[in-house]
Amino acid sequence: MAIKKTRLSALVAAAAAAAMVLSACQSGESGSSGGGDGGDQPELPNVDMTKAAADEVKDGGDLTLPLTEWPGSFNYSHADGTLTDVKDMYGPSVSTGLKYDADGKAEADPNYIESMELTGDDPTTVKLKYNKDAVWEDGKPIDGEDLKAFWEANNGKDKDYQVSSTQGWESIKSVEIGSDKKEVTITYDGVFGDWQNYVFPLLPKEVSSDAKKFNEDFKDEFVPSSGPFKAVKLNKSAKTVTMEQNDKWWGDKPKLDKITFRVVSQPQQGQAFANKEIDLVDIGTDGDAYETAKNRGDAKIYKSTGLMYTHLTMNATRPGLKDEKVREAIGLAVNRDVIGQAAVGPVEAPVINVNNYTFMPGQDGYQDNTDGWAQHKPEDAEKILQDAGYEKNGDGVYEKDGEKLEFSVVVPADTESNEKRAKQVMNDLNKIGMKVKLDTVPSDKYFTDYVTPKNFDMVTFSWQGTEFPITTTANLFYPAESQQNYFGISNEDIGKAVKASQNEADPDKRLELANEMDKQFWAEKVMIPFYATPTVHGVSEDIVNLGATQFESKDWTIIGHKK
């Protein structure tokens, strides 16, 4: 479990997600047993839950779900809002217009999009018709004007908008609205393979057309609903968000009356679940929470492959870390196998190291792109430093030209898994002659005050992949100014590789080019990926259609209590 942030995902048609979700902790995917290279297919299923038809679900009832932190913004498209917690809250309330099957295949959700047709290959041209009944929670139609305004807010041309990523949106040349405002034509500037991720607005035009509203209005207020539920109360002191049925919802009537999202700190979530204060616990790799959940008599444990991996990110603008040789040495000093075994072993799931930034193990396109880096070879790490001119001083710390290799790892308070990873990093690096300490900060300030403004030497959290990994991974590494590029560096060779992979229509060739792009990312030696985390959820046993999934969309109209 952990604080979570996201590689802008399919959820944010504003961001493109295999992107990932930032999470101070974990959630991810599993694969071969042991600290393998990720080449095997994951051993867990990609869907694990108790399914029931609508007529097998009770009408009424409540559901209480956990959040790991109170977000800096409830606008998922904003730099402070691209969190897994916000994405989770969007599930019942805000749609991307798409739904996904168990294998991650996207199709139009007929509640939102009546038709979706690719009408041109070069340039990529898409014709859409939105559901005539689709409206925002105030009753105003969801139409092409909303999409056009949302595109203009997220495409990077207006610098007043503090967006998480412009990827995908900046590739759109025009959004044309038909005589019927429900009809829209999107034309890209050339070929763009991940076009499905950019077909539906997350915000109404009244918000997207006003940078001040976009940036500031949702710090303590939820965004307008387009789903079966809407937020009716935000209690910042109690840190709860209460949702009830959206009276403007045009689709099937949802079964639940109310959903409450409640912030519960990571160490307390297992016990809160045991006490029946929450109906689901995202166990991740928390062994204590796993045992506690197993011992709750009226609960079930679900496990699936996931989309999140943990990692160590290095700020390459900091003293010492500016030197690629130092970053290379760090990657060879840190023991990924020990970190993975300690984390995933306690929840009785396979452990697998992630060796690709773009694709998750088991995802089409995954291959090992490490080129020998991120393997535990501490002797080689020291030799790299010595060859680069570093010498140990009287304190046993490497330095060169008076600059000591002294760093800190910023850790959010009350996130045990994050702290354990950081301690292992600290111990491994101290062993080879660096001086590393932990800097513990308030968890609710971790991203807003430290990660996002790049106020750190090193941090460890998680990225969550998505159904559109090629586009959404790019904003992690390019450009340097990207809100999700926490390394502070990039180069034009990366930019060219990004564009080549995105501007390819042939599916097989796209995967090939995406891996060439991924190799460019690895060459920078700025992020060490650790283990992929299985999705492990404890759920009240009377709750159906809610469990552990890798890709499959949740249908919030039939989640509820079984009859």
XYZ file of C-alpha atoms in Angstrom:
563
model
C 0.000 0.000 0.000
C 1.155 3.525 -0.468
C 0.736 7.029 -1.592
C -0.136 6.808 -5.243
C 0.381 8.988 -8.253
C -0.130 8.074 -11.888
C 1.565 8.091 -15.232
C -1.266 9.875 -16.894
C -3.545 7.173 -17.891
C -6.386 6.213 -20.018
C -8.468 7.642 -17.318
C -7.079 10.987 -18.036
C -7.615 11.262 -21.586
C -5.560 14.207 -20.652
C -2.553 12.268 -19.961
C -1.741 9.249 -21.780
C -1.087 6.291 -19.514
C 1.429 2.339 -20.137
C 2.001 5.322 -18.269
C 2.173 4.901 -14.704
C 0.760 5.921 -11.492
C 2.864 7.487 -8.905
C 2.530 5.681 -5.710
C 4.677 6.096 -2.719
C 4.196 2.403 -2.392
C 3.196 -0.150 -4.873
C 0.672 -2.079 -6.881
C 1.570 -3.840 -9.994
C 2.051 -6.945 -11.803
C 3.553 -10.286 -11.050
C 5.390 -12.736 -13.176
C 7.853 -15.541 -12.731
C 8.688 -16.720 -9.251
C 11.826 -15.244 -7.746
C 13.668 -12.125 -8.798
C 13.571 -13.038 -12.453
C 14.071 -10.918 -15.507
C 10.405 -10.612 -16.321
C 10.527 -12.648 -19.460
C 7.892 -15.117 -18.358
C 4.186 -14.480 -18.456
C 2.650 -13.498 -15.124
C 1.437 -16.443 -13.089
C -1.546 -14.712 -11.516
C -4.838 -14.201 -13.399
C -5.559 -10.742 -14.766
C -9.036 -10.743 -13.176
C -9.988 -12.127 -9.766
C -13.339 -11.262 -8.196
C -16.795 -12.628 -7.411
C -18.942 -11.694 -10.387
C -22.726 -11.416 -10.353
C -25.408 -10.300 -12.805
C -27.408 -7.168 -12.032
C -30.429 -9.149 -10.829
C -28.189 -10.940 -8.332
C -27.188 -7.681 -6.621
C -29.217 -6.005 -3.897
C -30.715 -2.576 -4.442
C -29.268 -0.102 -1.953
C -26.455 -0.173 0.543
C -23.217 1.688 1.113
C -19.564 1.081 0.312
C -16.557 2.603 2.087
C -13.245 2.622 0.250
C -9.803 3.817 1.372
C -7.630 6.644 0.097
C -3.970 6.900 1.018
C -3.835 10.705 1.051
C -5.873 13.853 0.562
C -4.884 15.049 -2.917
C -3.504 18.455 -3.758
C -6.151 18.643 -6.488
C -9.184 16.584 -7.471
C -8.501 17.485 -11.103
C -6.697 14.425 -12.436
C -5.365 16.410 -15.399
C -3.607 18.845 -13.075
C -0.015 18.195 -11.995
C -1.100 17.817 -8.354
C -4.058 15.586 -9.163
C -2.556 12.760 -11.192
C -2.761 10.333 -8.296
C -4.045 6.806 -8.080
C -6.403 7.961 -5.335
C -7.978 10.516 -7.662
C -8.179 7.943 -10.436
C -9.955 5.578 -8.042
C -12.502 8.255 -7.174
C -13.105 8.966 -10.853
C -14.173 5.348 -11.360
C -17.805 5.815 -10.264
C -18.008 9.496 -11.160
C -15.943 10.529 -14.215
C -15.516 8.579 -17.459
C -12.975 8.464 -20.266
C -15.696 7.245 -22.626
C -13.969 3.871 -22.964
C -14.165 0.482 -21.324
C -11.574 -2.283 -21.279
C -11.776 -6.062 -21.368
C -9.609 -8.425 -19.336
C -6.760 -8.189 -21.870
C -6.794 -4.410 -21.981
C -8.575 -4.020 -25.308
C -10.411 -0.706 -25.456
C -13.805 -0.084 -26.971
C -16.291 2.762 -26.831
C -18.590 2.706 -23.811
C -22.068 3.127 -25.336
C -23.161 5.142 -22.312
C -20.857 7.868 -23.609
C -19.886 7.209 -27.215
C -22.494 6.013 -29.702
C -19.952 5.495 -32.492
C -16.179 5.773 -32.841
C -14.563 5.299 -36.247
C -11.031 5.652 -37.541
C -11.651 7.321 -40.898
C -8.082 8.188 -41.932
C -4.634 6.671 -41.357
C -2.298 9.492 -42.378
C -3.128 11.817 -40.866
C -4.939 9.815 -38.206
C -8.549 10.984 -38.320
C -11.286 9.901 -35.924
C -15.010 10.521 -36.170
C -17.066 10.337 -32.987
C -20.676 10.634 -32.001
C -21.402 11.047 -28.318
C -24.453 9.517 -26.670
C -27.344 11.939 -27.113
C -28.345 11.494 -23.453
C -24.870 12.027 -21.955
C -24.777 15.053 -19.642
C -22.706 16.551 -16.858
C -24.134 16.503 -13.360
C -25.734 19.921 -13.907
C -27.677 18.549 -16.882
C -25.631 20.283 -19.602
C -24.855 18.038 -22.601
C -21.442 16.412 -22.969
C -20.451 17.352 -26.508
C -17.709 18.331 -28.919
C -17.274 21.765 -27.360
C -16.181 20.076 -24.132
C -13.631 17.955 -25.980
C -12.276 20.913 -27.913
C -11.832 22.996 -24.758
C -10.250 20.054 -22.939
C -7.797 19.546 -25.813
C -6.874 23.228 -25.824
C -6.262 23.119 -22.063
C -4.003 20.067 -22.275
C -2.075 20.503 -25.523
C 0.609 22.721 -23.991
C 0.052 25.832 -26.082
C -1.364 27.822 -23.182
C 1.296 27.789 -20.471
C -1.150 29.036 -17.855
C -2.553 25.514 -17.539
C -0.639 23.422 -15.003
C -1.205 20.086 -16.725
C 0.457 16.797 -15.823
C 1.270 15.973 -19.415
C 0.662 17.252 -22.912
C 1.467 13.882 -24.496
C -1.138 12.864 -27.047
C -3.087 16.099 -26.874
C -0.232 18.045 -28.424
C -0.320 15.649 -31.389
C -3.877 16.648 -32.286
C -4.048 19.181 -35.126
C -7.745 19.999 -34.907
C -11.022 19.157 -33.169
C -13.962 19.963 -35.429
C -17.539 20.016 -34.195
C -20.364 19.006 -36.518
C -23.712 20.713 -36.981
C -24.854 18.374 -34.231
C -22.528 19.220 -31.321
C -22.523 15.558 -30.346
C -20.540 14.845 -33.524
C -16.793 15.436 -33.460
C -13.904 14.875 -35.855
C -10.365 14.669 -34.461
C -7.449 15.091 -36.868
C -3.875 14.431 -35.801
C -0.712 15.978 -37.157
C 0.353 12.812 -38.970
C 0.030 9.223 -37.754
C -0.836 8.666 -34.097
C -1.359 5.117 -32.833
C -2.837 5.749 -29.372
C -5.726 7.896 -30.626
C -8.322 6.000 -28.557
C -6.945 7.536 -25.387
C -8.016 11.036 -26.462
C -11.645 10.808 -27.459
C -13.565 12.070 -24.426
C -13.358 15.105 -22.136
C -12.825 14.716 -18.399
C -14.047 18.241 -17.718
C -16.822 20.481 -19.060
C -15.873 23.401 -21.267
C -16.690 25.901 -18.508
C -13.709 24.540 -16.572
C -11.336 23.707 -19.423
C -11.676 27.146 -20.986
C -10.584 28.908 -17.777
C -7.010 28.282 -16.592
C -7.729 29.635 -13.110
C -10.654 27.257 -12.638
C -8.611 24.371 -14.069
C -5.680 25.062 -11.728
C -7.397 26.191 -8.546
C -11.077 25.267 -8.281
C -10.581 21.618 -7.387
C -8.185 21.850 -4.487
C -11.112 21.390 -2.107
C -13.939 20.674 -4.532
C -14.624 17.635 -6.681
C -14.828 17.891 -10.458
C -18.240 17.712 -12.185
C -19.538 14.177 -12.563
C -20.245 12.370 -15.817
C -20.857 8.999 -14.199
C -23.484 7.105 -12.197
C -22.324 8.739 -8.945
C -21.457 12.296 -8.010
C -19.617 13.823 -5.073
C -22.058 15.437 -2.659
C -19.761 16.238 0.251
C -16.042 16.785 0.796
C -14.935 16.922 4.420
C -11.310 17.963 4.506
C -11.003 17.733 8.282
C -12.388 14.176 8.297
C -10.703 13.527 4.932
C -13.747 11.918 3.381
C -15.426 12.245 -0.005
C -19.051 11.150 -0.097
C -20.718 10.162 -3.359
C -24.371 9.432 -4.017
C -26.317 8.436 -7.099
C -26.176 11.059 -9.837
C -29.789 12.109 -10.469
C -28.794 13.190 -14.003
C -27.340 9.767 -14.862
C -28.934 8.356 -18.008
C -27.664 4.775 -17.866
C -28.666 1.758 -15.790
C -29.518 2.714 -12.232
C -26.628 1.842 -9.901
C -27.211 -0.636 -7.108
C -25.412 1.227 -4.324
C -26.909 4.269 -2.645
C -23.657 5.766 -1.410
C -19.892 5.412 -1.757
C -17.585 6.990 0.800
C -13.881 7.439 0.126
C -11.932 7.882 3.346
C -8.261 8.634 3.946
C -6.707 5.927 6.103
C -2.942 5.905 6.597
C -1.117 2.928 5.184
C -0.214 1.297 8.520
C -3.841 1.568 9.664
C -5.612 0.247 6.566
C -5.277 -3.431 7.431
C -6.739 -2.902 10.893
C -9.439 -0.582 9.535
C -10.479 -3.395 7.205
C -10.429 -5.903 10.050
C -12.629 -3.517 12.064
C -15.047 -3.296 9.106
C -14.484 0.453 8.828
C -13.642 0.029 5.130
C -14.936 -2.570 2.670
C -11.749 -2.949 0.656
C -8.073 -2.885 1.535
C -5.459 -2.452 -1.179
C -2.885 -4.739 0.385
C -0.216 -4.320 -2.243
C 2.819 -5.907 -0.574
C 1.911 -5.169 3.048
C 2.411 -8.516 4.767
C 0.767 -7.386 8.010
C -2.308 -6.136 6.172
C -2.397 -9.396 4.237
C -2.434 -11.492 7.399
C -4.983 -9.194 9.030
C -7.274 -9.375 6.014
C -6.957 -13.164 5.855
C -8.059 -13.381 9.468
C -11.227 -11.378 8.921
C -13.914 -14.028 8.823
C -16.229 -12.310 6.364
C -13.671 -11.263 3.748
C -12.097 -12.614 0.595
C -8.585 -12.064 -0.751
C -8.308 -11.477 -4.495
C -5.008 -11.463 -6.419
C -4.300 -10.506 -9.998
C -1.490 -9.204 -12.106
C -1.234 -5.451 -11.819
C 0.042 -2.377 -13.567
C 2.356 -0.818 -11.033
C 6.048 -1.074 -10.308
C 8.208 0.494 -7.643
C 11.438 2.293 -8.468
C 14.152 4.690 -7.377
C 14.185 8.010 -9.207
C 17.335 10.147 -9.209
C 17.289 13.910 -9.708
C 19.994 14.354 -12.325
C 20.198 18.105 -11.704
C 21.607 17.607 -8.194
C 25.306 17.715 -7.269
C 26.892 14.329 -7.762
C 23.867 12.938 -9.560
C 24.609 15.167 -12.544
C 27.401 12.706 -13.299
C 26.038 9.788 -15.305
C 28.831 7.594 -13.961
C 27.554 8.133 -10.423
C 24.035 7.202 -11.493
C 25.411 4.140 -13.278
C 27.208 3.078 -10.107
C 24.066 3.522 -8.027
C 22.168 1.245 -10.407
C 24.761 -1.497 -9.925
C 24.962 -1.086 -6.146
C 21.262 -1.418 -5.287
C 20.068 -4.985 -4.741
C 16.689 -5.237 -6.490
C 16.237 -8.913 -5.638
C 16.406 -8.284 -1.891
C 13.952 -5.393 -2.182
C 11.495 -7.470 -4.212
C 11.661 -10.579 -2.050
C 11.151 -8.557 1.118
C 8.137 -6.791 -0.354
C 6.214 -9.387 -2.337
C 7.080 -12.563 -0.476
C 4.826 -11.829 2.543
C 1.677 -11.677 0.359
C 2.365 -15.078 -1.187
C 2.687 -13.820 -4.738
C 5.397 -14.187 -7.398
C 8.235 -11.675 -7.429
C 9.515 -10.223 -10.670
C 11.902 -7.390 -11.454
C 10.792 -4.905 -14.089
C 13.249 -4.467 -16.952
C 11.237 -2.211 -19.230
C 9.878 1.254 -18.509
C 7.209 1.214 -21.194
C 5.618 -2.226 -20.961
C 4.786 -4.242 -17.879
C 5.769 -7.909 -17.579
C 3.159 -9.948 -19.398
C 2.078 -6.999 -21.527
C 2.448 -7.245 -25.288
C 5.801 -5.692 -26.205
C 7.617 -6.413 -22.954
C 11.324 -7.276 -23.244
C 14.469 -6.781 -21.154
C 16.074 -3.459 -22.102
C 18.475 -3.099 -19.148
C 21.616 -3.927 -21.178
C 23.199 -5.234 -17.973
C 22.389 -2.208 -15.826
C 20.356 -2.436 -12.607
C 21.996 -5.773 -11.792
C 23.536 -6.126 -8.322
C 27.285 -5.788 -8.928
C 28.703 -3.605 -6.121
C 32.340 -4.279 -7.061
C 31.654 -3.040 -10.584
C 29.917 0.016 -9.106
C 33.025 0.987 -7.165
C 35.272 0.432 -10.174
C 33.095 2.774 -12.245
C 33.503 5.470 -9.604
C 37.239 4.932 -9.352
C 37.674 5.011 -13.125
C 35.702 8.264 -13.163
C 38.216 9.843 -10.761
C 36.444 9.423 -7.435
C 38.518 8.523 -4.374
C 37.503 7.634 -0.831
C 38.265 10.280 1.778
C 39.115 9.727 5.428
C 35.465 8.994 6.177
C 35.327 6.278 3.536
C 33.113 8.395 1.257
C 33.898 8.813 -2.435
C 34.590 12.361 -3.580
C 36.069 14.191 -6.543
C 37.223 17.787 -6.762
C 35.967 18.337 -3.225
C 32.450 17.086 -4.000
C 31.391 14.193 -1.770
C 28.835 11.634 -2.900
C 26.359 12.482 -0.166
C 22.642 12.134 -0.877
C 19.277 11.831 0.805
C 16.229 9.734 -0.066
C 13.001 11.607 0.640
C 10.444 9.299 2.280
C 6.768 9.996 3.052
C 5.854 9.407 6.685
C 3.665 6.419 7.572
C 4.395 4.480 4.385
C 6.204 1.408 5.645
C 6.932 -0.190 2.283
C 8.439 3.034 0.975
C 10.637 3.334 4.032
C 11.832 -0.261 3.735
C 12.841 0.251 0.104
C 14.608 3.488 0.933
C 16.516 1.864 3.804
C 17.745 -0.913 1.520
C 18.882 1.690 -1.006
C 20.615 3.623 1.769
C 22.384 0.521 3.112
C 23.481 -0.665 -0.338
C 24.903 2.720 -1.294
C 26.604 3.295 2.047
C 28.353 -0.076 1.640
C 30.125 1.031 -1.543
C 31.314 4.369 -0.194
C 28.485 6.845 -0.560
C 26.856 8.645 2.357
C 23.083 8.368 2.144
C 20.437 9.304 4.699
C 16.653 9.222 4.802
C 14.650 12.445 4.919
C 11.134 11.721 6.226
C 8.472 14.276 5.275
C 4.677 14.524 5.788
C 2.940 12.106 3.427
C 0.405 14.717 2.296
C 3.291 16.985 1.239
C 5.373 14.277 -0.403
C 4.345 14.952 -3.995
C 3.273 18.587 -3.824
C 6.309 19.898 -1.910
C 9.026 17.431 -2.838
C 8.448 15.185 -5.846
C 6.633 17.547 -8.229
C 8.962 20.549 -7.666
C 11.992 18.188 -7.871
C 12.984 19.046 -4.324
C 14.931 15.843 -3.703
C 18.076 13.875 -4.485
C 16.330 10.520 -4.686
C 12.788 9.288 -4.122
C 11.078 5.931 -4.310
C 7.438 5.518 -5.201
C 5.528 3.618 -7.884
C 4.487 4.171 -11.454
C 1.298 2.580 -12.679
C 1.037 1.384 -16.221
C -1.940 1.773 -18.462
C -3.573 0.397 -21.549
C -1.747 2.979 -23.711
C 1.845 2.612 -22.561
C 3.685 3.984 -25.566
C 2.283 7.482 -25.311
C 1.946 7.731 -21.588
C 5.444 6.589 -20.704
C 6.980 9.290 -22.865
C 6.087 12.144 -20.517
C 8.293 10.563 -17.834
C 11.384 11.137 -19.962
C 10.550 13.839 -22.490
C 10.755 16.746 -22.517
C 12.816 17.786 -19.500
C 10.067 20.300 -18.657
C 7.351 17.636 -18.496
C 5.468 17.769 -15.203
C 6.130 14.049 -14.792
C 9.818 14.141 -15.691
C 11.310 14.140 -12.205
C 14.858 13.528 -13.416
C 15.261 17.054 -14.742
C 17.042 16.003 -17.941
C 16.191 14.823 -21.432
C 17.570 15.110 -24.946
C 16.426 15.392 -28.532
C 17.397 11.813 -29.372
C 14.738 10.739 -26.884
C 12.303 13.158 -28.468
C 12.917 11.648 -31.898
C 12.440 8.119 -30.550
C 9.210 9.140 -28.833
C 7.785 10.649 -32.009
C 8.841 7.654 -34.115
C 7.044 5.197 -31.823
C 3.919 7.318 -31.536
C 3.704 8.120 -35.246
C 3.607 4.527 -36.445
C 0.348 2.856 -37.463
C 1.540 -0.727 -37.894
C 1.039 -2.479 -34.500
C 4.103 -4.743 -34.682
C 6.358 -1.952 -35.887
C 5.038 0.285 -33.099
C 6.130 -2.249 -30.480
C 9.560 -2.451 -32.063
C 9.949 1.321 -32.146
C 8.592 1.638 -28.612
C 11.347 -0.638 -27.377
C 13.921 1.444 -29.231
C 12.464 4.420 -27.375
C 12.640 2.482 -24.113
C 16.326 1.715 -24.675
C 16.933 5.463 -24.980
C 15.258 5.901 -21.598
C 17.513 3.267 -20.043
C 20.603 4.939 -21.472
C 19.982 7.971 -19.238
C 20.367 5.839 -16.070
C 18.043 7.970 -14.000
C 15.493 5.436 -12.724
C 16.004 1.987 -11.215
C 12.796 -0.058 -11.452
C 12.274 -2.601 -8.704
C 9.556 -5.233 -8.437
C 6.232 -5.301 -10.196
C 3.526 -5.452 -7.593
C 0.612 -7.844 -7.789
C -2.806 -6.380 -7.161
C -3.877 -7.901 -3.853
C -7.219 -6.754 -2.462
C -9.140 -7.785 0.596
C -12.879 -7.261 0.019
C -15.931 -7.766 2.230
C -17.296 -11.137 1.117
C -20.804 -9.850 0.423
C -19.489 -7.319 -2.120
C -19.655 -8.506 -5.732
C -18.120 -7.268 -8.987
C -15.247 -5.680 -7.077
C -11.900 -7.422 -6.683
C -8.475 -7.428 -8.288
C -7.975 -6.658 -11.982
C -5.177 -5.637 -14.291
C -7.104 -3.987 -17.116
C -10.805 -4.834 -16.924
C -13.080 -1.867 -16.299
C -15.294 -1.775 -13.223
C -19.024 -1.459 -13.829
C -20.123 0.794 -10.990
C -23.793 0.219 -11.749
C -23.574 -3.421 -10.622
C -21.006 -3.226 -7.835
C -22.841 -3.833 -4.602
C -24.025 -6.356 -2.035
C -25.026 -9.807 -3.216
C -28.590 -10.955 -2.595
